[in-house]
GROMACS .gro file of C-alpha atoms in nm:
model
  180
    1MET     CA    1  -0.027   0.040   0.033
    2SER     CA    2   0.143   0.359  -0.076
    3GLU     CA    3   0.203   0.586   0.184
    4ASN     CA    4  -0.094   0.761   0.121
    5SER     CA    5  -0.399   0.520   0.012
    6VAL     CA    6  -0.695   0.538   0.226
    7HIS     CA    7  -0.941   0.240   0.284
    8ASN     CA    8  -1.223   0.169   0.443
    9GLY     CA    9  -1.415   0.510   0.360
   10GLY     CA   10  -1.139   0.735   0.469
   11LEU     CA   11  -1.104   1.057   0.698
   12VAL     CA   12  -0.781   1.297   0.519
   13GLY     CA   13  -0.715   1.610   0.751
   14PHE     CA   14  -0.515   1.876   0.706
   15CYS     CA   15  -0.308   2.070   0.945
   16ASN     CA   16   0.027   2.168   1.100
   17PRO     CA   17   0.236   1.876   1.202
   18LEU     CA   18   0.452   1.970   1.464
   19LEU     CA   19   0.694   1.749   1.644
   20ASP     CA   20   0.648   1.781   2.075
   21MET     CA   21   0.922   1.844   2.301
   22VAL     CA   22   0.811   1.758   2.608
   23ALA     CA   23   0.984   1.758   2.916
   24ARG     CA   24   0.961   1.957   3.304
   25VAL     CA   25   1.118   2.229   3.344
   26ASP     CA   26   1.116   2.507   3.596
   27ALA     CA   27   0.996   2.843   3.672
   28GLY     CA   28   1.299   3.036   3.598
   29PHE     CA   29   1.299   2.844   3.232
   30LEU     CA   30   0.920   3.012   3.169
   31GLN     CA   31   1.069   3.398   3.278
   32LYS     CA   32   1.360   3.334   3.074
   33TYR     CA   33   1.179   3.313   2.820
   34GLY     CA   34   0.924   3.575   2.878
   35LEU     CA   35   0.643   3.323   2.939
   36LYS     CA   36   0.369   3.197   3.106
   37THR     CA   37   0.165   2.884   3.286
   38HIS     CA   38  -0.129   2.803   3.117
   39ASP     CA   39  -0.066   2.936   2.812
   40ALA     CA   40   0.026   2.891   2.469
   41THR     CA   41   0.190   3.131   2.161
   42LEU     CA   42   0.316   3.133   1.848
   43ALA     CA   43   0.771   3.151   1.968
   44ALA     CA   44   0.896   3.516   1.907
   45VAL     CA   45   1.217   3.509   1.805
   46ASP     CA   46   1.349   3.634   2.111
   47GLN     CA   47   1.166   3.281   2.210
   48MET     CA   48   1.387   3.030   1.926
   49PRO     CA   49   1.734   2.981   2.172
   50LEU     CA   50   1.436   2.765   2.395
   51PHE     CA   51   1.438   2.477   2.121
   52LYS     CA   52   1.782   2.378   2.156
   53GLU     CA   53   1.810   2.470   2.536
   54LEU     CA   54   1.547   2.234   2.621
   55VAL     CA   55   1.685   1.979   2.397
   56LYS     CA   56   2.081   1.968   2.549
   57THR     CA   57   2.003   2.009   2.964
   58HIS     CA   58   1.656   1.886   3.008
   59GLU     CA   59   1.479   1.549   2.974
   60ALA     CA   60   1.288   1.610   2.671
   61LYS     CA   61   1.070   1.316   2.523
   62PHE     CA   62   0.982   1.347   2.156
   63LEU     CA   63   0.568   1.285   2.006
   64PRO     CA   64   0.378   1.372   1.724
   65GLY     CA   65   0.171   1.709   1.730
   66GLY     CA   66  -0.032   1.913   1.594
   67SER     CA   67  -0.392   1.968   1.669
   68GLY     CA   68  -0.522   1.772   1.358
   69GLN     CA   69  -0.244   1.442   1.405
   70ASN     CA   70  -0.336   1.395   1.690
   71THR     CA   71  -0.672   1.419   1.592
   72LEU     CA   72  -0.621   1.151   1.343
   73ARG     CA   73  -0.447   0.970   1.506
   74GLY     CA   74  -0.676   0.906   1.761
   75ALA     CA   75  -0.975   0.881   1.501
   76GLN     CA   76  -0.744   0.580   1.366
   77LEU     CA   77  -0.743   0.351   1.691
   78LEU     CA   78  -1.170   0.380   1.627
   79LEU     CA   79  -1.173   0.362   1.298
   80PRO     CA   80  -1.076  -0.026   1.064
   81ALA     CA   81  -0.727   0.004   0.952
   82ASP     CA   82  -0.585   0.187   0.696
   83SER     CA   83  -0.856   0.474   0.799
   84THR     CA   84  -0.700   0.816   0.803
   85VAL     CA   85  -0.443   1.023   0.622
   86PHE     CA   86  -0.275   1.325   0.777
   87ILE     CA   87  -0.198   1.587   0.509
   88GLY     CA   88   0.065   1.855   0.608
   89ALA     CA   89   0.393   2.028   0.541
   90VAL     CA   90   0.757   1.928   0.691
   91GLY     CA   91   1.118   2.021   0.661
   92GLN     CA   92   1.327   1.753   0.480
   93ASP     CA   93   1.483   1.686   0.885
   94SER     CA   94   1.488   1.360   1.105
   95ASN     CA   95   1.217   1.530   1.287
   96ALA     CA   96   1.015   1.461   0.985
   97ASP     CA   97   1.116   1.114   0.967
   98LYS     CA   98   1.034   1.125   1.393
   99LEU     CA   99   0.695   1.265   1.250
  100ARG     CA  100   0.657   0.988   0.944
  101GLU     CA  101   0.772   0.656   1.223
  102ALA     CA  102   0.556   0.729   1.505
  103ALA     CA  103   0.226   0.791   1.236
  104GLN     CA  104   0.279   0.513   1.111
  105LYS     CA  105   0.338   0.295   1.421
  106ALA     CA  106  -0.015   0.447   1.469
  107GLY     CA  107  -0.175   0.366   1.177
  108LEU     CA  108  -0.199   0.673   1.033
  109HIS     CA  109  -0.146   0.710   0.669
  110THR     CA  110   0.092   1.059   0.629
  111ASP     CA  111   0.130   1.268   0.239
  112TYR     CA  112   0.402   1.515   0.369
  113MET     CA  113   0.500   1.817   0.132
  114VAL     CA  114   0.819   1.841   0.165
  115SER     CA  115   0.985   2.192   0.212
  116PRO     CA  116   1.363   2.190   0.192
  117ASP     CA  117   1.431   2.496   0.284
  118LYS     CA  118   1.259   2.508   0.681
  119PRO     CA  119   1.254   2.259   0.973
  120THR     CA  120   1.033   2.088   1.033
  121GLY     CA  121   0.820   2.269   1.323
  122THR     CA  122   0.821   2.171   1.694
  123CYS     CA  123   0.629   2.288   1.997
  124ALA     CA  124   0.775   2.319   2.368
  125LEU     CA  125   0.555   2.098   2.578
  126LEU     CA  126   0.662   2.265   2.931
  127ILE     CA  127   0.551   2.135   3.252
  128THR     CA  128   0.604   2.291   3.579
  129ASP     CA  129   0.458   2.307   3.922
  130SER     CA  130   0.228   2.511   3.878
  131GLY     CA  131   0.108   2.443   3.567
  132ASN     CA  132   0.231   2.428   3.180
  133SER     CA  133   0.315   2.649   2.939
  134MET     CA  134   0.301   2.559   2.483
  135VAL     CA  135   0.536   2.760   2.217
  136ALA     CA  136   0.522   2.609   1.866
  137ASP     CA  137   0.738   2.712   1.601
  138LEU     CA  138   0.539   2.593   1.254
  139SER     CA  139   0.816   2.674   1.040
  140ALA     CA  140   0.778   2.468   0.773
  141ALA     CA  141   0.455   2.384   0.795
  142GLN     CA  142   0.277   2.708   0.768
  143THR     CA  143   0.479   2.629   0.418
  144TYR     CA  144   0.145   2.407   0.288
  145GLN     CA  145   0.095   2.510  -0.101
  146LEU     CA  146  -0.221   2.385  -0.283
  147THR     CA  147  -0.014   2.256  -0.545
  148HIS     CA  148   0.070   1.959  -0.380
  149ALA     CA  149  -0.294   1.867  -0.270
  150GLN     CA  150  -0.391   1.895  -0.635
  151ARG     CA  151  -0.125   1.605  -0.712
  152PRO     CA  152  -0.325   1.405  -0.856
  153GLU     CA  153  -0.200   1.080  -0.644
  154THR     CA  154  -0.277   1.362  -0.301
  155TRP     CA  155  -0.635   1.500  -0.492
  156ASP     CA  156  -0.732   1.116  -0.548
  157VAL     CA  157  -0.711   1.039  -0.183
  158VAL     CA  158  -0.907   1.321  -0.094
  159ASN     CA  159  -1.162   1.264  -0.366
  160LYS     CA  160  -1.221   0.910  -0.233
  161ALA     CA  161  -1.242   1.051   0.150
  162ARG     CA  162  -1.618   1.049   0.273
  163VAL     CA  163  -1.486   1.298   0.513
  164LEU     CA  164  -1.245   1.614   0.530
  165TYR     CA  165  -1.108   1.757   0.814
  166ALA     CA  166  -0.915   2.076   0.800
  167THR     CA  167  -0.847   2.254   1.178
  168GLY     CA  168  -0.860   2.643   1.204
  169PHE     CA  169  -0.523   2.645   1.228
  170PHE     CA  170  -0.432   2.506   0.913
  171LEU     CA  171  -0.688   2.770   0.699
  172ALA     CA  172  -0.489   3.021   0.821
  173VAL     CA  173  -0.184   2.849   0.681
  174SER     CA  174  -0.354   2.751   0.339
  175PRO     CA  175  -0.697   2.921   0.319
  176GLU     CA  176  -0.657   2.820  -0.092
  177THR     CA  177  -0.689   2.488  -0.042
  178VAL     CA  178  -0.955   2.445   0.258
  179ARG     CA  179  -1.208   2.652  -0.026
  180THR     CA  180  -1.085   2.415  -0.303
   0.00000   0.00000   0.00000
């Protein structure tokens, strides 16, 4: 079976694939990067170094993420095998490989557009004693183009789907894909 084939009716979703980096940090780490507990934000330029620091100085766990990809992974647990395909943009890097591997393990088929000039998006999930904070760097995820969806092999999957799902996050990235 090809990477993006859909069987059993099909649920196809569009969103921003992100590699989640989950780690326990202290309040000082949040303060250093101007973050608050119980918050979710896109990373500002001055917050970008936190991703490398998190990996270097904390025991970060890596999990596949992004709202839509998480939703489809969960749906695949409830549906017959080979029922879901996730579509989004990733970089040409080891983080994209980690996402593909985790999706395959969960039975989720992927059809990632590869953006060679940007790294795969990441999301730091920072756990503290007083609450959690999330900060995301969309990077390659925000480069998705309608031309990828219009490729015959992708368009065929989209047309065969019983259900199409696009998150509001994806609408901000590629409204033309959602409109089509």
